[in-house]
Amino acid sequence: MSDRMEPILPGSYLGILGGGQLGRMFTQAAQAMGYKVCVLDPGADSPAGSIAEKYIQANYTDKAALQEMASICQSVSTEFENVPAQALDELEALGVFVAPRSSCVSLAQNRVAEKKFLATWKAETNIGPVPYFVIEHDADIANAPADLFPAILKTARMGYDGKGQVTVHAAQELTLAWNELGRVPCVLEKRMELDFEVSALVVRGYDDAVVAYPVSQNIHRDGILHTSTVPAPSLKPQQEKKIIDAAKALIRKIDYVGVLCVEFFVLKGGDIVANEIAPRPHNSGHYTMNACVTSQFEQQVRAMARLPLGDTRLLSSVSMLNLLGDLWFEGSEDRPIEPAWNKVLAHPDAKLHLYGKSEPRMGRKMGHINCLGESLNQARQSCAAVAGELG
Ligand code: ADP
Ligand code: MG
């Protein structure tokens, strides 16, 4: 066995591109296991950079910064979906074990490539993408299939938390919508009648071992995740199996190493379609931090370090509540006020996670609370009670 395949052991540095909350929770998991972490982020202070042993403040494509990172870290991952693929290529060329590899991250960064990928493997995975049409040129507008409307136009790149999306009720509105999005490459998706939304979290080790977490059921508000509940209350066992099998097949197809999230829509009538994939630990997987044997962040550490993957077993029913910056402005519109943490912390089943962001802003992800319960109902009740404390 070559050196490259040996596990990377505690005491070593692991690298992460991006210093947001996902990078911070990754850093905490890595440090708990005795690793040191090097964060590269362009920002002056970042939630992950402020707790990492090494913080390189530079642009993702800064050659000197990537060289410095490569000299410290044997393995690097990304927490920021839109990190330039070029940065990952550069690290790979410098001999770093990059997990997931650059081709996997590129695929998830571009909705056109992502949907083509999902469509290509539909026969094998049994779940395909939402019906869609690619808009890249003026001439494409007239060719948009009439049966896609009402539709949603989404930019191919850089969309998150519902940003970069416009509803298009009818074909006549398409030009206006495309102009609004800056005439960049887009996908036009049929707006589906959703019964509910779920996501699958799967992990693949360097040795091709694949494990899956229980599927979570997600509620969004204004395009941003609000709660994730596990076990998924509305999902039938055979639907969960179909979803997990599809996600496992997809992670193998792209030779992906690390944690991957696949979002699915369960439609009125029971059909299932794939929405999008995220090449990293995911907001809908934060429940694993308190409710599973191994958290999604520890799992990312294990995959990067070429260790055996951890057990994904669910230990408790759970409902995760996202905490957006809006909560800081409940009482006053112009001056942020700290939410009533004392009341939240009075709930023995509520596990509070705050990301250490100095400035709350409307719509900004500031933290989350995992509400556990002996039964699914208790977890949901506990979540409703905690949400009630926050107003
Ligand atoms: P983001 O990258 O912002 O998460 P998504 O494509 O996942 O973008 O869209 C955000 C949310 O918008 C979804 O979770 C879902 O609630 C809704 N949505 C997106 N696409 C569709 C669609 N084709 N039909 C119905 N609802 C959709
Ligand atoms: Mg999404």
Tab-separated table of C-alpha atoms in Angstrom, residues 136-297:
chain	number	residue	atom	x	y	z
A	136	GLU	CA	-28.527	29.831	-22.545
A	137	HIS	CA	-29.319	31.962	-25.604
A	138	ASP	CA	-32.134	34.241	-26.785
A	139	ALA	CA	-33.160	31.580	-29.294
A	140	ASP	CA	-33.848	29.069	-26.473
A	141	ILE	CA	-36.719	31.163	-25.125
A	142	ALA	CA	-39.090	30.374	-28.005
A	143	ASN	CA	-38.283	26.655	-27.717
A	144	ALA	CA	-39.210	26.276	-24.041
A	145	PRO	CA	-41.757	23.422	-23.846
A	146	ALA	CA	-45.254	24.723	-23.057
A	147	ASP	CA	-45.907	21.913	-20.565
A	148	LEU	CA	-43.210	23.245	-18.188
A	149	PHE	CA	-45.385	26.194	-17.139
A	150	PRO	CA	-45.963	27.372	-14.466
A	151	ALA	CA	-42.208	27.104	-14.009
A	152	ILE	CA	-39.248	28.338	-11.985
A	153	LEU	CA	-36.245	29.866	-13.747
A	154	LYS	CA	-33.014	29.238	-11.796
A	155	THR	CA	-29.521	30.497	-12.563
A	156	ALA	CA	-27.220	27.590	-13.440
A	157	ARG	CA	-24.608	28.825	-10.984
A	158	MET	CA	-24.333	30.466	-7.571
A	159	GLY	CA	-27.932	29.939	-6.361
A	160	TYR	CA	-28.546	29.120	-2.684
A	161	ASP	CA	-31.333	29.543	-0.115
A	162	GLY	CA	-33.816	30.308	-2.920
A	163	LYS	CA	-31.656	33.094	-4.382
A	164	GLY	CA	-31.233	33.310	-8.167
A	165	GLN	CA	-34.771	32.004	-8.805
A	166	VAL	CA	-37.822	33.590	-10.406
A	167	THR	CA	-41.305	32.125	-10.827
A	168	VAL	CA	-42.491	32.182	-14.457
A	169	HIS	CA	-46.229	31.659	-14.682
A	170	ALA	CA	-46.453	31.528	-18.476
A	171	ALA	CA	-44.231	31.472	-21.579
A	172	GLN	CA	-44.798	35.200	-22.247
A	173	GLU	CA	-43.031	36.058	-18.944
A	174	LEU	CA	-39.878	34.126	-19.758
A	175	THR	CA	-37.923	36.923	-21.475
A	176	LEU	CA	-38.608	39.287	-18.595
A	177	ALA	CA	-37.566	36.654	-16.034
A	178	TRP	CA	-34.357	35.847	-17.917
A	179	ASN	CA	-33.509	39.566	-18.118
A	180	GLU	CA	-34.139	39.847	-14.385
A	181	LEU	CA	-31.580	37.092	-13.742
A	182	GLY	CA	-29.006	38.879	-15.902
A	183	ARG	CA	-29.332	36.665	-19.012
A	184	VAL	CA	-26.883	34.148	-17.553
A	185	PRO	CA	-27.240	30.412	-18.302
A	186	CYS	CA	-30.342	29.111	-16.510
A	187	VAL	CA	-32.551	26.071	-16.128
A	188	LEU	CA	-36.284	26.394	-16.487
A	189	GLU	CA	-37.950	23.854	-14.200
A	190	LYS	CA	-41.552	22.761	-14.073
A	191	ARG	CA	-43.048	23.938	-10.778
A	192	MET	CA	-44.075	20.685	-9.148
A	193	GLU	CA	-46.982	20.062	-6.791
A	194	LEU	CA	-44.996	19.018	-3.750
A	195	ASP	CA	-46.474	16.841	-1.059
A	196	PHE	CA	-43.320	17.232	1.038
A	197	GLU	CA	-39.520	17.553	0.741
A	198	VAL	CA	-36.827	15.216	2.000
A	199	SER	CA	-33.088	14.855	1.777
A	200	ALA	CA	-30.744	11.903	1.793
A	201	LEU	CA	-27.308	12.135	3.330
A	202	VAL	CA	-24.827	9.564	2.092
A	203	VAL	CA	-21.122	9.149	2.701
A	204	ARG	CA	-18.505	7.307	0.696
A	205	GLY	CA	-15.085	6.361	2.015
A	206	TYR	CA	-11.921	6.219	-0.087
A	207	ASP	CA	-12.257	2.415	0.005
A	208	ASP	CA	-15.703	2.578	-1.739
A	209	ALA	CA	-17.660	1.861	1.463
A	210	VAL	CA	-20.978	3.759	1.318
A	211	VAL	CA	-23.238	4.505	4.281
A	212	ALA	CA	-26.538	6.396	4.494
A	213	TYR	CA	-28.245	8.335	7.263
A	214	PRO	CA	-31.988	8.141	7.835
A	215	VAL	CA	-33.802	10.464	5.398
A	216	SER	CA	-34.923	13.796	6.873
A	217	GLN	CA	-38.163	15.598	6.062
A	218	ASN	CA	-37.595	19.286	5.451
A	219	ILE	CA	-39.809	22.340	5.670
A	220	HIS	CA	-38.620	25.504	3.919
A	221	ARG	CA	-39.774	29.072	4.515
A	222	ASP	CA	-39.098	31.627	1.801
A	223	GLY	CA	-36.717	29.162	0.110
A	224	ILE	CA	-34.635	28.698	3.297
A	225	LEU	CA	-34.629	25.519	5.378
A	226	HIS	CA	-36.749	25.959	8.518
A	227	THR	CA	-36.992	22.487	10.112
A	228	SER	CA	-35.698	18.975	9.436
A	229	THR	CA	-37.404	16.064	11.169
A	230	VAL	CA	-36.156	12.468	11.487
A	231	PRO	CA	-37.574	9.867	11.087
A	232	ALA	CA	-39.350	11.605	8.179
A	233	PRO	CA	-42.972	11.661	9.401
A	234	SER	CA	-44.684	11.387	5.982
A	235	LEU	CA	-42.261	9.035	4.213
A	236	LYS	CA	-43.253	5.408	3.633
A	237	PRO	CA	-40.540	2.778	4.279
A	238	GLN	CA	-40.433	1.723	0.606
A	239	GLN	CA	-40.049	5.381	-0.450
A	240	GLU	CA	-37.163	5.817	1.993
A	241	LYS	CA	-35.470	2.719	0.596
A	242	LYS	CA	-35.890	3.975	-2.981
A	243	ILE	CA	-34.394	7.361	-2.044
A	244	ILE	CA	-31.426	5.893	-0.194
A	245	ASP	CA	-30.717	3.416	-3.009
A	246	ALA	CA	-30.759	6.286	-5.540
A	247	ALA	CA	-28.428	8.464	-3.446
A	248	LYS	CA	-26.018	5.555	-2.914
A	249	ALA	CA	-25.974	4.826	-6.653
A	250	LEU	CA	-25.287	8.495	-7.461
A	251	ILE	CA	-22.386	8.859	-5.001
A	252	ARG	CA	-20.681	5.831	-6.568
A	253	LYS	CA	-21.267	7.037	-10.150
A	254	ILE	CA	-19.114	10.106	-9.631
A	255	ASP	CA	-16.405	8.433	-7.549
A	256	TYR	CA	-17.187	10.840	-4.738
A	257	VAL	CA	-15.381	10.691	-1.386
A	258	GLY	CA	-17.029	12.433	1.574
A	259	VAL	CA	-20.498	13.516	2.665
A	260	LEU	CA	-23.066	14.181	-0.082
A	261	CYS	CA	-26.618	15.445	0.288
A	262	VAL	CA	-29.334	14.822	-2.303
A	263	GLU	CA	-32.600	16.781	-2.023
A	264	PHE	CA	-35.785	15.112	-3.258
A	265	PHE	CA	-39.376	16.196	-3.786
A	266	VAL	CA	-42.171	13.768	-2.947
A	267	LEU	CA	-45.032	14.782	-5.226
A	268	LYS	CA	-48.744	14.688	-4.604
A	269	GLY	CA	-49.586	11.143	-5.762
A	270	GLY	CA	-46.370	9.670	-4.359
A	271	ASP	CA	-43.869	10.028	-7.243
A	272	ILE	CA	-40.356	11.088	-6.268
A	273	VAL	CA	-38.033	13.417	-8.199
A	274	ALA	CA	-34.505	14.598	-7.411
A	275	ASN	CA	-34.063	18.336	-6.861
A	276	GLU	CA	-30.373	19.049	-6.330
A	277	ILE	CA	-27.156	17.720	-4.844
A	278	ALA	CA	-24.805	19.426	-2.402
A	279	PRO	CA	-21.159	18.286	-2.339
A	280	ARG	CA	-20.659	18.684	1.432
A	281	PRO	CA	-22.327	18.252	4.803
A	282	HIS	CA	-25.753	19.909	4.626
A	283	ASN	CA	-28.022	22.017	6.797
A	284	SER	CA	-30.632	19.230	6.716
A	285	GLY	CA	-27.995	16.898	8.213
A	286	HIS	CA	-27.307	18.978	11.329
A	287	TYR	CA	-29.643	16.672	13.236
A	288	THR	CA	-26.892	14.028	13.124
A	289	MET	CA	-24.827	16.124	15.571
A	290	ASN	CA	-27.006	15.081	18.513
A	291	ALA	CA	-29.210	12.288	17.224
A	292	CYS	CA	-26.783	9.869	15.531
A	293	VAL	CA	-23.810	7.778	16.607
A	294	THR	CA	-21.605	9.723	14.154
A	295	SER	CA	-22.270	13.316	13.085
A	296	GLN	CA	-22.055	14.312	9.425
A	297	PHE	CA	-18.992	16.435	10.284
